[in-house]
mmCIF file of C-alpha atoms in Angstrom:
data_model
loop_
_atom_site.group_PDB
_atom_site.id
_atom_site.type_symbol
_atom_site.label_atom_id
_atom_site.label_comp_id
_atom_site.label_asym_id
_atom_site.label_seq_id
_atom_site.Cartn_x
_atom_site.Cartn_y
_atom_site.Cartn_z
ATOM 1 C CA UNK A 1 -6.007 -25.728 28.818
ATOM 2 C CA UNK A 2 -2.938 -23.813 29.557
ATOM 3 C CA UNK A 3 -2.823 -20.057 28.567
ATOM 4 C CA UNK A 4 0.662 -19.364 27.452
ATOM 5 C CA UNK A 5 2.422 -16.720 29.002
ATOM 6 C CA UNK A 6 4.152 -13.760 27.143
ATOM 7 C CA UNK A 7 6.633 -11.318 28.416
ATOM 8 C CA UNK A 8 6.076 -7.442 28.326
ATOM 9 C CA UNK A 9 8.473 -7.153 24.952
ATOM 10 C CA UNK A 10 6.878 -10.031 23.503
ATOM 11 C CA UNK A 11 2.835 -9.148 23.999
ATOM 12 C CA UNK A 12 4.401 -5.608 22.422
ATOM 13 C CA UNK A 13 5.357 -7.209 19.728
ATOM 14 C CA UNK A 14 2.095 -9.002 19.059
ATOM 15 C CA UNK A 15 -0.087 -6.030 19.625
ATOM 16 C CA UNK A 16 2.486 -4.192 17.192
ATOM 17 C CA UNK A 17 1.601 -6.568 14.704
ATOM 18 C CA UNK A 18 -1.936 -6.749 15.710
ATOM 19 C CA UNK A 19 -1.690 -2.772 15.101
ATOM 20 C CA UNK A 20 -0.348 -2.841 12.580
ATOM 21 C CA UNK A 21 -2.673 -5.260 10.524
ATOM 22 C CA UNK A 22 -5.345 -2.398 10.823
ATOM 23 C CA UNK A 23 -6.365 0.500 12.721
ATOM 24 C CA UNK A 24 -7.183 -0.175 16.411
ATOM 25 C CA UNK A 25 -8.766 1.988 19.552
ATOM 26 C CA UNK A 26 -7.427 2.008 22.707
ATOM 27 C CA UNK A 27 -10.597 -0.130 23.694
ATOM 28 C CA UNK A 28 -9.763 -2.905 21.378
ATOM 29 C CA UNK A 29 -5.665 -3.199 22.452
ATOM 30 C CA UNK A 30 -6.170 -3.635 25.855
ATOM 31 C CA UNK A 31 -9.120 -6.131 25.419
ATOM 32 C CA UNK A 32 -6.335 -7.888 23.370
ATOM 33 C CA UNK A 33 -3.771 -7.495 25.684
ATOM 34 C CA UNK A 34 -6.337 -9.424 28.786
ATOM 35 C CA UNK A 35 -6.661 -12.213 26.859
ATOM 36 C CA UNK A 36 -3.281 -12.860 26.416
ATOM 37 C CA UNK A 37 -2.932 -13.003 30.258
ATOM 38 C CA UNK A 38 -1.128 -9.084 30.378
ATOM 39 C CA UNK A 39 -1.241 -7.752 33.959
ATOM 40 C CA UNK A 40 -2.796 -4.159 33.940
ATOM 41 C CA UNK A 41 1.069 -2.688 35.193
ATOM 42 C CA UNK A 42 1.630 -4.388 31.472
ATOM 43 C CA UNK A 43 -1.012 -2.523 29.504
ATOM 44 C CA UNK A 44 -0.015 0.522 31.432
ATOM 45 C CA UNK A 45 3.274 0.205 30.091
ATOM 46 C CA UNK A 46 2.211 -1.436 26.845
ATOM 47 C CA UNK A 47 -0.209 1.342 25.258
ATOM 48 C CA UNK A 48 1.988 4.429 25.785
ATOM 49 C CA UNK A 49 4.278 2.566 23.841
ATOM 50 C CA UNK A 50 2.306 2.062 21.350
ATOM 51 C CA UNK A 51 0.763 5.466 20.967
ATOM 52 C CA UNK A 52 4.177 6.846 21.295
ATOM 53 C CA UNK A 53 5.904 4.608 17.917
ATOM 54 C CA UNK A 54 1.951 6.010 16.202
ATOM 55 C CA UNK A 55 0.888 2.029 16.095
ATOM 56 C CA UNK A 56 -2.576 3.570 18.164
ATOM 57 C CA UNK A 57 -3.658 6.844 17.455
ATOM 58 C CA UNK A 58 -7.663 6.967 18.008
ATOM 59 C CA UNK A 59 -8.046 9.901 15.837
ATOM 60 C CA UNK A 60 -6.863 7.870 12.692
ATOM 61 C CA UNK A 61 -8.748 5.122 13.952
ATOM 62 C CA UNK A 62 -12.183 6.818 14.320
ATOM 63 C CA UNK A 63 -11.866 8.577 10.850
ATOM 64 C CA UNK A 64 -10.831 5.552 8.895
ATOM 65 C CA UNK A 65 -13.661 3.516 11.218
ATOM 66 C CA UNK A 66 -16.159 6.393 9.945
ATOM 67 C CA UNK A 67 -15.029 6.075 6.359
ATOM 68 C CA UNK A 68 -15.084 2.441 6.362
ATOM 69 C CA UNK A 69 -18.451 1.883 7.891
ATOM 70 C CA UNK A 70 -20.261 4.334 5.947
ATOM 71 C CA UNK A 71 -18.550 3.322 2.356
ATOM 72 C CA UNK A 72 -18.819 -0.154 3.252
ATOM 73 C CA UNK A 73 -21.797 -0.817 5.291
ATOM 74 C CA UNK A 74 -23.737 2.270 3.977
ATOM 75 C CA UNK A 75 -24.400 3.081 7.992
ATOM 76 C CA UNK A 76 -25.682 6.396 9.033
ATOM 77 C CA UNK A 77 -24.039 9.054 11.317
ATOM 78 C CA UNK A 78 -26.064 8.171 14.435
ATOM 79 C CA UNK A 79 -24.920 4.327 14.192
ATOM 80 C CA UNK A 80 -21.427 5.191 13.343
ATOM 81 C CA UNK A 81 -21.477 7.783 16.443
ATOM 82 C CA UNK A 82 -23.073 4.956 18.699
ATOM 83 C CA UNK A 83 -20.583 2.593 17.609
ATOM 84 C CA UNK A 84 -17.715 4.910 18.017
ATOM 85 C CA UNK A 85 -18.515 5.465 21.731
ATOM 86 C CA UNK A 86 -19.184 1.606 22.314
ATOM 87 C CA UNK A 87 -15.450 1.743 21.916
ATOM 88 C CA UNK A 88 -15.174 4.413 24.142
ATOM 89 C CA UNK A 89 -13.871 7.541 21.611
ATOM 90 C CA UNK A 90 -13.875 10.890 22.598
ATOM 91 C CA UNK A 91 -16.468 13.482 21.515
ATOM 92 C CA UNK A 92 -13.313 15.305 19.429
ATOM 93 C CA UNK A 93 -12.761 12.065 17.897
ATOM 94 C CA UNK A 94 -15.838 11.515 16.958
ATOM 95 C CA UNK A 95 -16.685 15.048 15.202
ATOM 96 C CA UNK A 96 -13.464 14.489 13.133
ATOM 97 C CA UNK A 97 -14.765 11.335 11.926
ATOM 98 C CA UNK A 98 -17.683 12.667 10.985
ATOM 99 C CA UNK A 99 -16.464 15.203 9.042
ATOM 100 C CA UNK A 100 -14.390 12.254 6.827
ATOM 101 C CA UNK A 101 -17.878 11.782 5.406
ATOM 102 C CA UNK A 102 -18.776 13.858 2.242
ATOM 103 C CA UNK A 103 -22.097 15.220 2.055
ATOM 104 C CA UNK A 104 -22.895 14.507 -1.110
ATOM 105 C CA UNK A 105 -22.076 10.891 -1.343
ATOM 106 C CA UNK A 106 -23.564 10.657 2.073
ATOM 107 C CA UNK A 107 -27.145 12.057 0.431
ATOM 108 C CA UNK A 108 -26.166 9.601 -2.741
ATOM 109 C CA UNK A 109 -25.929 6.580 -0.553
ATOM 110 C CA UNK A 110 -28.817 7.601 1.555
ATOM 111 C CA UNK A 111 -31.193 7.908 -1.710
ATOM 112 C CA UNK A 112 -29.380 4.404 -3.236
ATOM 113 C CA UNK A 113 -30.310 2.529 -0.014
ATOM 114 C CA UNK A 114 -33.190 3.524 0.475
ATOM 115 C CA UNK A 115 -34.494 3.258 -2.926
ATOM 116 C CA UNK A 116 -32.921 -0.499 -2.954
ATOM 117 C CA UNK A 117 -34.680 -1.648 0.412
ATOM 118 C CA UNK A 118 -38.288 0.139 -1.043
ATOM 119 C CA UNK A 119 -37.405 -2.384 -3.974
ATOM 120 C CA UNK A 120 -36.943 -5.068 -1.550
ATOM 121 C CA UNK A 121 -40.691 -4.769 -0.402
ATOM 122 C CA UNK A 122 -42.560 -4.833 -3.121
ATOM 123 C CA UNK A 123 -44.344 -7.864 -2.087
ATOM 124 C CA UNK A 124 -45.951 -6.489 1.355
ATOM 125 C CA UNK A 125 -49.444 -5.363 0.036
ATOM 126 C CA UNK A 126 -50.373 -3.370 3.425
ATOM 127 C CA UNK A 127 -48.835 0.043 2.630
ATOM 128 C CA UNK A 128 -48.551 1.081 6.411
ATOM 129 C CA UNK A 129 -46.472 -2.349 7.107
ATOM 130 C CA UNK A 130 -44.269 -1.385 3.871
ATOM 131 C CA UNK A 131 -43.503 1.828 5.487
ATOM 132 C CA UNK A 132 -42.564 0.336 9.108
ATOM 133 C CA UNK A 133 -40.609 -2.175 7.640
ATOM 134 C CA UNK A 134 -38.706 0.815 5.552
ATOM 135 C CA UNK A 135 -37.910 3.266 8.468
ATOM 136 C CA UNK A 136 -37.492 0.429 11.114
ATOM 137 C CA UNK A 137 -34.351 -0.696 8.060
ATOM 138 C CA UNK A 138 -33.044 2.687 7.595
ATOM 139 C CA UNK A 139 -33.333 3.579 11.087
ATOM 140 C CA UNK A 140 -31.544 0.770 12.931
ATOM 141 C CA UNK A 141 -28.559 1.409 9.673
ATOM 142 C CA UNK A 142 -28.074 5.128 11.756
ATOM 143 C CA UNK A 143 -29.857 7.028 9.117
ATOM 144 C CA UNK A 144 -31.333 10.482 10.938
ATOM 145 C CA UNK A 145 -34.767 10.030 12.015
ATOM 146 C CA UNK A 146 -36.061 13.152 9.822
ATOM 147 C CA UNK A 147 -34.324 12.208 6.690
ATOM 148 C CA UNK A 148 -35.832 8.332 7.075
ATOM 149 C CA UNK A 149 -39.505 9.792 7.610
ATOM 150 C CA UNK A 150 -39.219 12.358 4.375
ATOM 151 C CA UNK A 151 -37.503 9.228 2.483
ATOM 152 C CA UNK A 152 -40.710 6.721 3.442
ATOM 153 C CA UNK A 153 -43.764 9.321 3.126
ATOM 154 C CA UNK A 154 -41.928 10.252 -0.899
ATOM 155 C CA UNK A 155 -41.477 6.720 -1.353
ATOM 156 C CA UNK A 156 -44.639 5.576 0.189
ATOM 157 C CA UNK A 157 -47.130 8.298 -0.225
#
């Protein structure tokens, strides 16, 4: 199978679009830009482009990753922060993005998810299994290791 080959003003076009179809990092772009063949001169030419015309920025990226992750996958800060540097963000980054997260719905969804997975359970009789299976849930979602235990000994006294 033949990979097609693209020139350096066409692959910018496709990554523009890419771009543009949602926020991307930096890590993401020139994955994106290797498969489609792109020489690293390319990329090196590519990105600053890109950055430059505001189709990457990885602030914007990391707070509306942050936001989306958290409303939509209810994850805590610690997986959102291990995610984040997966994709190799800057410590800067990822304090901004943090701070897109509002306390109080962060508490809310904390206390909702919890609360829903404890429902979840009610069929494992051996109360020290129930708890495990709680905090090992809420734990690998990111949730802080101190709010999880409170959360499980109130729920599971």
């Amino acid at each position: 199978m033949q990979q097609e080959s693209f020139t350096v003003e066409q692959a910018t076009r496709a990554i523009e679009r890419y771009c543009v179809y949602q926020e991307r990092c930096h890590k993401e772009v020139e994955d994106k830009l290797r498969k489609m063949g792109m020489i690293q001169l390319a990329i090196d030419e590519i990105i600053p482009h890109l950055i430059e015309h505001k189709f990457l920025n990885e602030t914007r990226f990391s707070q509306s990753f942050a936001r989306g992750k958290f409303r939509n996958k209810h994850w805590g800060r610690n997986r959102i922060v291990r995610e984040l540097k997966l994709r190799k963000i800057g410590e800067r980054n990822i304090k901004i993005a943090l701070n897109e997260i509002n306390p109080v719905e962060y508490d809310a969804s904390f206390d909702t998810l919890s609360r829903k997975r404890y429902e979840q359970l009610h069929n494992e009789k051996d109360k020290y299994r129930k708890r495990k299976k709680l905090a090992d849930y809420l734990l690998y979602r990111g949730w802080e290791g101190d709010l999880v235990y409170d959360k499980v000994k109130q729920l599971i006294p």
